[in-house]
Amino acid sequence: KQEVTQIPAALSVPEGENLVLNCSFTDSAIYNLQWFRQDPGKGLTSLLLIQSSQREQTSGRLNASLDKSSGRSTLYIAASQPGDSATYLCAVTRAGSYQLTFGKGTKLSVIP
Amino acid sequence: GAGVSQSPRYKVAKRGQDVALRCDPISGHVSLFWYQQALGQGPEFLTYFQNEAQLDKSGLPSDRFFAERPEGSVSTLKIQRTQQEDSAVYLCASSLYAGWDTDTQYFGPGTRLTVL
């Protein structure tokens, strides 16, 4: 059974700092990996999707990398802003499955 | 355009009551998913619809949970004889295409169910 782990569970940084969130998964036979953002009382918003054949994806200040063989992904956030405060979740799918398997998330607080 | 909507946003039920949670996906989206998110946890898959067909219900925790999407658009998740362990946020998501190699899932705001 696929297990997804996110470290750290919570992170507090001053505004302007660059930061890295980590995600690991136990079964490397994934089809893709996604990073989501969840704000309190709201649903999930997809940030980046990396296909298993890709190494990284970038969107604005966000960069996600994938090392499928080692079962790891990182989300890099540059020049953090208070508006980046949210819970960040990573999720994987495997070929032939409809299911997203999520980690528990990292709660990020960016202090002004 | 409108995103995924869910109703009610909050539901309080007494143990043993039946509840029905509604999801309105983005118009034209073929795939619809239900997830359960307990406090402090990531969402867990419950079930998947492709149009009106329920192709995967492997995540439903017990036979008290039932989902339907009779016309291939709106979906309802029903929980019979609610228990305290059913307390969670129930998330609905939809995506444009069918099949397992689907594209990005768009999530609704969720229904927070509290069972007393």
PDB file of C-alpha atoms in Angstrom:
ATOM      1  CA  LYS A   1       0.000   0.000   0.000  1.00  0.00           C
ATOM      2  CA  GLN A   2       1.313   3.418  -0.992  1.00  0.00           C
ATOM      3  CA  GLU A   3       2.229   5.684   1.907  1.00  0.00           C
ATOM      4  CA  VAL A   4       3.023   9.383   1.526  1.00  0.00           C
ATOM      5  CA  THR A   5       4.956  11.258   4.213  1.00  0.00           C
ATOM      6  CA  GLN A   6       5.450  15.001   4.468  1.00  0.00           C
ATOM      7  CA  ILE A   7       8.126  16.638   6.583  1.00  0.00           C
ATOM      8  CA  PRO A   8       7.973  18.931   8.465  1.00  0.00           C
ATOM      9  CA  ALA A   9       4.380  18.860   9.742  1.00  0.00           C
ATOM     10  CA  ALA A  10       4.559  22.593  10.401  1.00  0.00           C
ATOM     11  CA  LEU A  11       6.924  25.373   9.428  1.00  0.00           C
ATOM     12  CA  SER A  12       7.141  29.033  10.391  1.00  0.00           C
ATOM     13  CA  VAL A  13       9.389  31.395   8.432  1.00  0.00           C
ATOM     14  CA  PRO A  14       9.870  35.165   8.167  1.00  0.00           C
ATOM     15  CA  GLU A  15       8.603  36.902   5.071  1.00  0.00           C
ATOM     16  CA  GLY A  16      11.042  36.893   2.167  1.00  0.00           C
ATOM     17  CA  GLU A  17      12.747  33.643   3.057  1.00  0.00           C
ATOM     18  CA  ASN A  18      13.128  30.795   0.552  1.00  0.00           C
ATOM     19  CA  LEU A  19      11.866  27.445   1.810  1.00  0.00           C
ATOM     20  CA  VAL A  20      11.605  23.774   0.901  1.00  0.00           C
ATOM     21  CA  LEU A  21       8.815  21.340   1.701  1.00  0.00           C
ATOM     22  CA  ASN A  22       9.486  17.620   1.488  1.00  0.00           C
ATOM     23  CA  CYS A  23       7.360  14.691   0.358  1.00  0.00           C
ATOM     24  CA  SER A  24       8.314  11.014   0.235  1.00  0.00           C
ATOM     25  CA  PHE A  25       6.396   7.992  -1.036  1.00  0.00           C
ATOM     26  CA  THR A  26       6.995   4.296  -0.512  1.00  0.00           C
ATOM     27  CA  ASP A  27       5.995   2.872  -3.915  1.00  0.00           C
ATOM     28  CA  SER A  28       7.969   4.367  -6.805  1.00  0.00           C
ATOM     29  CA  ALA A  29       5.509   3.027  -9.391  1.00  0.00           C
ATOM     30  CA  ILE A  30       3.672   6.333  -9.590  1.00  0.00           C
ATOM     31  CA  TYR A  31       1.996   7.895 -12.631  1.00  0.00           C
ATOM     32  CA  ASN A  32       2.196  11.471 -11.412  1.00  0.00           C
ATOM     33  CA  LEU A  33       2.670  13.607  -8.321  1.00  0.00           C
ATOM     34  CA  GLN A  34       0.788  16.766  -7.454  1.00  0.00           C
ATOM     35  CA  TRP A  35       1.250  19.523  -4.941  1.00  0.00           C
ATOM     36  CA  PHE A  36      -1.889  21.155  -3.552  1.00  0.00           C
ATOM     37  CA  ARG A  37      -2.573  24.105  -1.320  1.00  0.00           C
ATOM     38  CA  GLN A  38      -5.400  24.060   1.240  1.00  0.00           C
ATOM     39  CA  ASP A  39      -6.637  27.196   2.970  1.00  0.00           C
ATOM     40  CA  PRO A  40      -8.784  26.901   6.118  1.00  0.00           C
ATOM     41  CA  GLY A  41     -12.419  26.192   5.286  1.00  0.00           C
ATOM     42  CA  LYS A  42     -11.658  25.866   1.602  1.00  0.00           C
ATOM     43  CA  GLY A  43     -10.993  23.068  -0.804  1.00  0.00           C
ATOM     44  CA  LEU A  44      -7.709  22.097  -2.350  1.00  0.00           C
ATOM     45  CA  THR A  45      -6.089  24.068  -5.138  1.00  0.00           C
ATOM     46  CA  SER A  46      -3.700  22.275  -7.458  1.00  0.00           C
ATOM     47  CA  LEU A  47      -0.340  24.063  -7.668  1.00  0.00           C
ATOM     48  CA  LEU A  48       1.874  21.806  -9.759  1.00  0.00           C
ATOM     49  CA  LEU A  49       1.530  18.418 -11.423  1.00  0.00           C
ATOM     50  CA  ILE A  50       4.625  16.402 -12.361  1.00  0.00           C
ATOM     51  CA  GLN A  51       4.330  13.382 -14.619  1.00  0.00           C
ATOM     52  CA  SER A  52       6.499  10.421 -13.645  1.00  0.00           C
ATOM     53  CA  SER A  53       8.698  10.998 -16.705  1.00  0.00           C
ATOM     54  CA  GLN A  54       9.432  14.588 -15.675  1.00  0.00           C
ATOM     55  CA  ARG A  55      11.995  15.884 -13.207  1.00  0.00           C
ATOM     56  CA  GLU A  56      10.502  19.238 -12.288  1.00  0.00           C
ATOM     57  CA  GLN A  57       7.768  21.782 -12.887  1.00  0.00           C
ATOM     58  CA  THR A  58       7.773  25.509 -12.266  1.00  0.00           C
ATOM     59  CA  SER A  59       5.018  28.043 -11.764  1.00  0.00           C
ATOM     60  CA  GLY A  60       5.955  31.555 -10.715  1.00  0.00           C
ATOM     61  CA  ARG A  61       7.749  31.389  -7.368  1.00  0.00           C
ATOM     62  CA  LEU A  62       7.070  27.674  -7.034  1.00  0.00           C
ATOM     63  CA  ASN A  63       9.304  24.868  -8.232  1.00  0.00           C
ATOM     64  CA  ALA A  64       8.567  21.188  -7.672  1.00  0.00           C
ATOM     65  CA  SER A  65      11.075  18.431  -8.296  1.00  0.00           C
ATOM     66  CA  LEU A  66      10.560  14.686  -8.523  1.00  0.00           C
ATOM     67  CA  ASP A  67      13.065  11.879  -7.965  1.00  0.00           C
ATOM     68  CA  LYS A  68      10.940   8.861  -8.693  1.00  0.00           C
ATOM     69  CA  SER A  69      13.640   6.268  -8.040  1.00  0.00           C
ATOM     70  CA  SER A  70      14.270   7.509  -4.523  1.00  0.00           C
ATOM     71  CA  GLY A  71      10.609   8.227  -3.832  1.00  0.00           C
ATOM     72  CA  ARG A  72      11.023  11.912  -3.099  1.00  0.00           C
ATOM     73  CA  SER A  73       9.633  15.259  -4.170  1.00  0.00           C
ATOM     74  CA  THR A  74      10.354  18.765  -2.971  1.00  0.00           C
ATOM     75  CA  LEU A  75       8.381  21.989  -3.306  1.00  0.00           C
ATOM     76  CA  TYR A  76      10.559  25.072  -3.325  1.00  0.00           C
ATOM     77  CA  ILE A  77       8.925  28.426  -2.581  1.00  0.00           C
ATOM     78  CA  ALA A  78      11.013  31.500  -3.344  1.00  0.00           C
ATOM     79  CA  ALA A  79      10.707  34.837  -1.561  1.00  0.00           C
ATOM     80  CA  SER A  80       7.852  33.695   0.684  1.00  0.00           C
ATOM     81  CA  GLN A  81       4.930  36.040   1.373  1.00  0.00           C
ATOM     82  CA  PRO A  82       2.287  36.087   4.135  1.00  0.00           C
ATOM     83  CA  GLY A  83      -0.260  35.071   1.492  1.00  0.00           C
ATOM     84  CA  ASP A  84       1.612  31.791   1.080  1.00  0.00           C
ATOM     85  CA  SER A  85       0.440  30.744   4.552  1.00  0.00           C
ATOM     86  CA  ALA A  86      -1.598  27.561   4.093  1.00  0.00           C
ATOM     87  CA  THR A  87      -1.319  23.795   4.339  1.00  0.00           C
ATOM     88  CA  TYR A  88       0.573  22.196   1.456  1.00  0.00           C
ATOM     89  CA  LEU A  89      -0.302  18.639   0.489  1.00  0.00           C
ATOM     90  CA  CYS A  90       1.397  16.293  -1.905  1.00  0.00           C
ATOM     91  CA  ALA A  91      -0.434  13.436  -3.563  1.00  0.00           C
ATOM     92  CA  VAL A  92       0.494  10.611  -5.912  1.00  0.00           C
ATOM     93  CA  THR A  93      -1.374   8.411  -8.339  1.00  0.00           C
ATOM     94  CA  ARG A  94      -0.277   5.123  -9.828  1.00  0.00           C
ATOM     95  CA  ALA A  95      -0.926   3.896 -13.319  1.00  0.00           C
ATOM     96  CA  GLY A  96      -4.331   2.290 -13.626  1.00  0.00           C
ATOM     97  CA  SER A  97      -5.734   3.864 -10.473  1.00  0.00           C
ATOM     98  CA  TYR A  98      -8.192   6.721 -10.088  1.00  0.00           C
ATOM     99  CA  GLN A  99      -7.121   7.396  -6.569  1.00  0.00           C
ATOM    100  CA  LEU A 100      -4.991  10.218  -5.262  1.00  0.00           C
ATOM    101  CA  THR A 101      -2.997   9.156  -2.193  1.00  0.00           C
ATOM    102  CA  PHE A 102      -2.239  12.160  -0.018  1.00  0.00           C
ATOM    103  CA  GLY A 103       0.264  12.986   2.684  1.00  0.00           C
ATOM    104  CA  LYS A 104      -0.885  14.682   5.880  1.00  0.00           C
ATOM    105  CA  GLY A 105       0.434  18.037   4.726  1.00  0.00           C
ATOM    106  CA  THR A 106       2.823  20.716   5.931  1.00  0.00           C
ATOM    107  CA  LYS A 107       1.259  23.758   7.603  1.00  0.00           C
ATOM    108  CA  LEU A 108       3.221  26.826   6.539  1.00  0.00           C
ATOM    109  CA  SER A 109       3.097  30.161   8.337  1.00  0.00           C
ATOM    110  CA  VAL A 110       4.895  33.134   6.794  1.00  0.00           C
ATOM    111  CA  ILE A 111       5.403  35.855   9.376  1.00  0.00           C
ATOM    112  CA  PRO A 112       5.295  39.503   8.144  1.00  0.00           C
TER     113      PRO A 112
ATOM    114  CA  GLY B   1     -16.784  30.172 -14.438  1.00  0.00           C
ATOM    115  CA  ALA B   2     -18.269  28.359 -11.484  1.00  0.00           C
ATOM    116  CA  GLY B   3     -16.132  25.860  -9.641  1.00  0.00           C
ATOM    117  CA  VAL B   4     -17.161  22.748  -7.749  1.00  0.00           C
ATOM    118  CA  SER B   5     -19.806  23.520  -5.168  1.00  0.00           C
ATOM    119  CA  GLN B   6     -20.914  21.448  -2.199  1.00  0.00           C
ATOM    120  CA  SER B   7     -23.863  21.691   0.151  1.00  0.00           C
ATOM    121  CA  PRO B   8     -24.414  21.977   2.969  1.00  0.00           C
ATOM    122  CA  ARG B   9     -21.108  23.493   4.028  1.00  0.00           C
ATOM    123  CA  TYR B  10     -21.680  22.362   7.617  1.00  0.00           C
ATOM    124  CA  LYS B  11     -23.823  19.545   8.951  1.00  0.00           C
ATOM    125  CA  VAL B  12     -24.376  18.483  12.527  1.00  0.00           C
ATOM    126  CA  ALA B  13     -26.053  15.129  13.034  1.00  0.00           C
ATOM    127  CA  LYS B  14     -26.966  13.086  16.044  1.00  0.00           C
ATOM    128  CA  ARG B  15     -25.501   9.609  16.140  1.00  0.00           C
ATOM    129  CA  GLY B  16     -27.743   7.251  14.250  1.00  0.00           C
ATOM    130  CA  GLN B  17     -29.184   9.839  11.866  1.00  0.00           C
ATOM    131  CA  ASP B  18     -28.893   9.588   8.090  1.00  0.00           C
ATOM    132  CA  VAL B  19     -27.238  12.432   6.152  1.00  0.00           C
ATOM    133  CA  ALA B  20     -26.970  13.366   2.471  1.00  0.00           C
ATOM    134  CA  LEU B  21     -24.170  15.505   1.092  1.00  0.00           C
ATOM    135  CA  ARG B  22     -24.426  17.105  -2.338  1.00  0.00           C
ATOM    136  CA  CYS B  23     -21.770  17.892  -4.922  1.00  0.00           C
ATOM    137  CA  ASP B  24     -22.208  19.999  -8.047  1.00  0.00           C
ATOM    138  CA  PRO B  25     -19.173  19.449 -10.276  1.00  0.00           C
ATOM    139  CA  ILE B  26     -17.905  21.809 -12.932  1.00  0.00           C
ATOM    140  CA  SER B  27     -20.253  21.627 -15.911  1.00  0.00           C
ATOM    141  CA  GLY B  28     -19.106  19.103 -18.484  1.00  0.00           C
ATOM    142  CA  HIS B  29     -16.669  17.314 -16.229  1.00  0.00           C
ATOM    143  CA  VAL B  30     -16.796  13.580 -16.786  1.00  0.00           C
ATOM    144  CA  SER B  31     -14.985  12.392 -13.664  1.00  0.00           C
ATOM    145  CA  LEU B  32     -16.160  12.931 -10.096  1.00  0.00           C
ATOM    146  CA  PHE B  33     -14.402  11.911  -6.894  1.00  0.00           C
ATOM    147  CA  TRP B  34     -15.337  11.866  -3.199  1.00  0.00           C
ATOM    148  CA  TYR B  35     -12.708  12.098  -0.449  1.00  0.00           C
ATOM    149  CA  GLN B  36     -12.907  12.032   3.349  1.00  0.00           C
ATOM    150  CA  GLN B  37     -10.548  14.250   5.361  1.00  0.00           C
ATOM    151  CA  ALA B  38     -10.300  13.682   9.090  1.00  0.00           C
ATOM    152  CA  LEU B  39      -8.875  16.436  11.294  1.00  0.00           C
ATOM    153  CA  GLY B  40      -5.113  16.775  10.820  1.00  0.00           C
ATOM    154  CA  GLN B  41      -5.020  14.179   8.051  1.00  0.00           C
ATOM    155  CA  GLY B  42      -4.784  14.263   4.297  1.00  0.00           C
ATOM    156  CA  PRO B  43      -7.856  13.452   2.219  1.00  0.00           C
ATOM    157  CA  GLU B  44      -8.593   9.776   1.675  1.00  0.00           C
ATOM    158  CA  PHE B  45     -10.252   8.460  -1.465  1.00  0.00           C
ATOM    159  CA  LEU B  46     -13.809   7.175  -1.128  1.00  0.00           C
ATOM    160  CA  THR B  47     -15.238   6.637  -4.602  1.00  0.00           C
ATOM    161  CA  TYR B  48     -15.008   7.555  -8.287  1.00  0.00           C
ATOM    162  CA  PHE B  49     -17.649   8.151 -10.976  1.00  0.00           C
ATOM    163  CA  GLN B  50     -17.193   8.331 -14.709  1.00  0.00           C
ATOM    164  CA  ASN B  51     -20.374  10.033 -15.851  1.00  0.00           C
ATOM    165  CA  GLU B  52     -23.135   8.076 -14.069  1.00  0.00           C
ATOM    166  CA  ALA B  53     -21.098   4.903 -13.626  1.00  0.00           C
ATOM    167  CA  GLN B  54     -19.495   4.264 -10.256  1.00  0.00           C
ATOM    168  CA  LEU B  55     -16.258   2.614 -11.347  1.00  0.00           C
ATOM    169  CA  ASP B  56     -14.452   2.469  -8.021  1.00  0.00           C
ATOM    170  CA  LYS B  57     -15.965   2.383  -4.553  1.00  0.00           C
ATOM    171  CA  SER B  58     -13.086   0.653  -2.853  1.00  0.00           C
ATOM    172  CA  GLY B  59     -12.533   3.504  -0.391  1.00  0.00           C
ATOM    173  CA  LEU B  60     -16.016   3.530   1.126  1.00  0.00           C
ATOM    174  CA  PRO B  61     -15.393   2.577   4.777  1.00  0.00           C
ATOM    175  CA  SER B  62     -18.567   0.567   5.326  1.00  0.00           C
ATOM    176  CA  ASP B  63     -21.884  -0.379   3.771  1.00  0.00           C
ATOM    177  CA  ARG B  64     -23.389   2.621   5.583  1.00  0.00           C
ATOM    178  CA  PHE B  65     -21.806   4.812   2.906  1.00  0.00           C
ATOM    179  CA  PHE B  66     -23.532   5.089  -0.455  1.00  0.00           C
ATOM    180  CA  ALA B  67     -22.876   7.431  -3.388  1.00  0.00           C
ATOM    181  CA  GLU B  68     -24.751   8.076  -6.600  1.00  0.00           C
ATOM    182  CA  ARG B  69     -24.588  10.255  -9.685  1.00  0.00           C
ATOM    183  CA  PRO B  70     -27.731   9.253 -11.562  1.00  0.00           C
ATOM    184  CA  GLU B  71     -27.575  11.716 -14.466  1.00  0.00           C
ATOM    185  CA  GLY B  72     -23.833  12.065 -14.704  1.00  0.00           C
ATOM    186  CA  SER B  73     -23.691  15.520 -13.153  1.00  0.00           C
ATOM    187  CA  VAL B  74     -24.741  16.159  -9.529  1.00  0.00           C
ATOM    188  CA  SER B  75     -23.624  13.554  -7.022  1.00  0.00           C
ATOM    189  CA  THR B  76     -24.880  12.697  -3.550  1.00  0.00           C
ATOM    190  CA  LEU B  77     -22.970  10.937  -0.800  1.00  0.00           C
ATOM    191  CA  LYS B  78     -25.291   9.364   1.739  1.00  0.00           C
ATOM    192  CA  ILE B  79     -24.263   8.108   5.148  1.00  0.00           C
ATOM    193  CA  GLN B  80     -26.727   5.969   7.044  1.00  0.00           C
ATOM    194  CA  ARG B  81     -26.834   5.561  10.827  1.00  0.00           C
ATOM    195  CA  THR B  82     -23.999   8.046  11.358  1.00  0.00           C
ATOM    196  CA  GLN B  83     -21.313   7.269  13.926  1.00  0.00           C
ATOM    197  CA  GLN B  84     -18.904   9.629  15.677  1.00  0.00           C
ATOM    198  CA  GLU B  85     -16.005   8.305  13.600  1.00  0.00           C
ATOM    199  CA  ASP B  86     -17.782   9.625  10.499  1.00  0.00           C
ATOM    200  CA  SER B  87     -17.026  13.184  11.641  1.00  0.00           C
ATOM    201  CA  ALA B  88     -14.783  14.664   8.959  1.00  0.00           C
ATOM    202  CA  VAL B  89     -14.711  17.018   6.003  1.00  0.00           C
ATOM    203  CA  TYR B  90     -16.102  15.404   2.869  1.00  0.00           C
ATOM    204  CA  LEU B  91     -14.499  16.754  -0.285  1.00  0.00           C
ATOM    205  CA  CYS B  92     -15.783  16.409  -3.816  1.00  0.00           C
ATOM    206  CA  ALA B  93     -13.571  16.876  -6.875  1.00  0.00           C
ATOM    207  CA  SER B  94     -14.178  16.768 -10.606  1.00  0.00           C
ATOM    208  CA  SER B  95     -12.003  16.589 -13.685  1.00  0.00           C
ATOM    209  CA  LEU B  96     -12.706  17.068 -17.349  1.00  0.00           C
ATOM    210  CA  TYR B  97     -11.642  13.748 -18.761  1.00  0.00           C
ATOM    211  CA  ALA B  98     -12.384  10.115 -18.074  1.00  0.00           C
ATOM    212  CA  GLY B  99     -10.015   7.357 -17.202  1.00  0.00           C
ATOM    213  CA  TRP B 100      -7.262   6.774 -14.746  1.00  0.00           C
ATOM    214  CA  ASP B 101      -4.767   9.037 -16.500  1.00  0.00           C
ATOM    215  CA  THR B 102      -7.021  11.917 -15.718  1.00  0.00           C
ATOM    216  CA  ASP B 103      -5.998  15.531 -15.555  1.00  0.00           C
ATOM    217  CA  THR B 104      -6.035  17.895 -12.593  1.00  0.00           C
ATOM    218  CA  GLN B 105      -8.824  17.384 -10.097  1.00  0.00           C
ATOM    219  CA  TYR B 106     -10.708  20.532  -9.067  1.00  0.00           C
ATOM    220  CA  PHE B 107     -11.917  20.415  -5.478  1.00  0.00           C
ATOM    221  CA  GLY B 108     -14.976  21.883  -3.833  1.00  0.00           C
ATOM    222  CA  PRO B 109     -14.869  23.618  -0.420  1.00  0.00           C
ATOM    223  CA  GLY B 110     -16.071  20.502   1.383  1.00  0.00           C
ATOM    224  CA  THR B 111     -18.850  19.668   3.820  1.00  0.00           C
ATOM    225  CA  ARG B 112     -17.818  19.528   7.461  1.00  0.00           C
ATOM    226  CA  LEU B 113     -19.833  16.777   9.144  1.00  0.00           C
ATOM    227  CA  THR B 114     -19.954  16.625  12.926  1.00  0.00           C
ATOM    228  CA  VAL B 115     -21.665  13.654  14.541  1.00  0.00           C
ATOM    229  CA  LEU B 116     -22.642  14.152  18.165  1.00  0.00           C
TER     230      LEU B 116
END
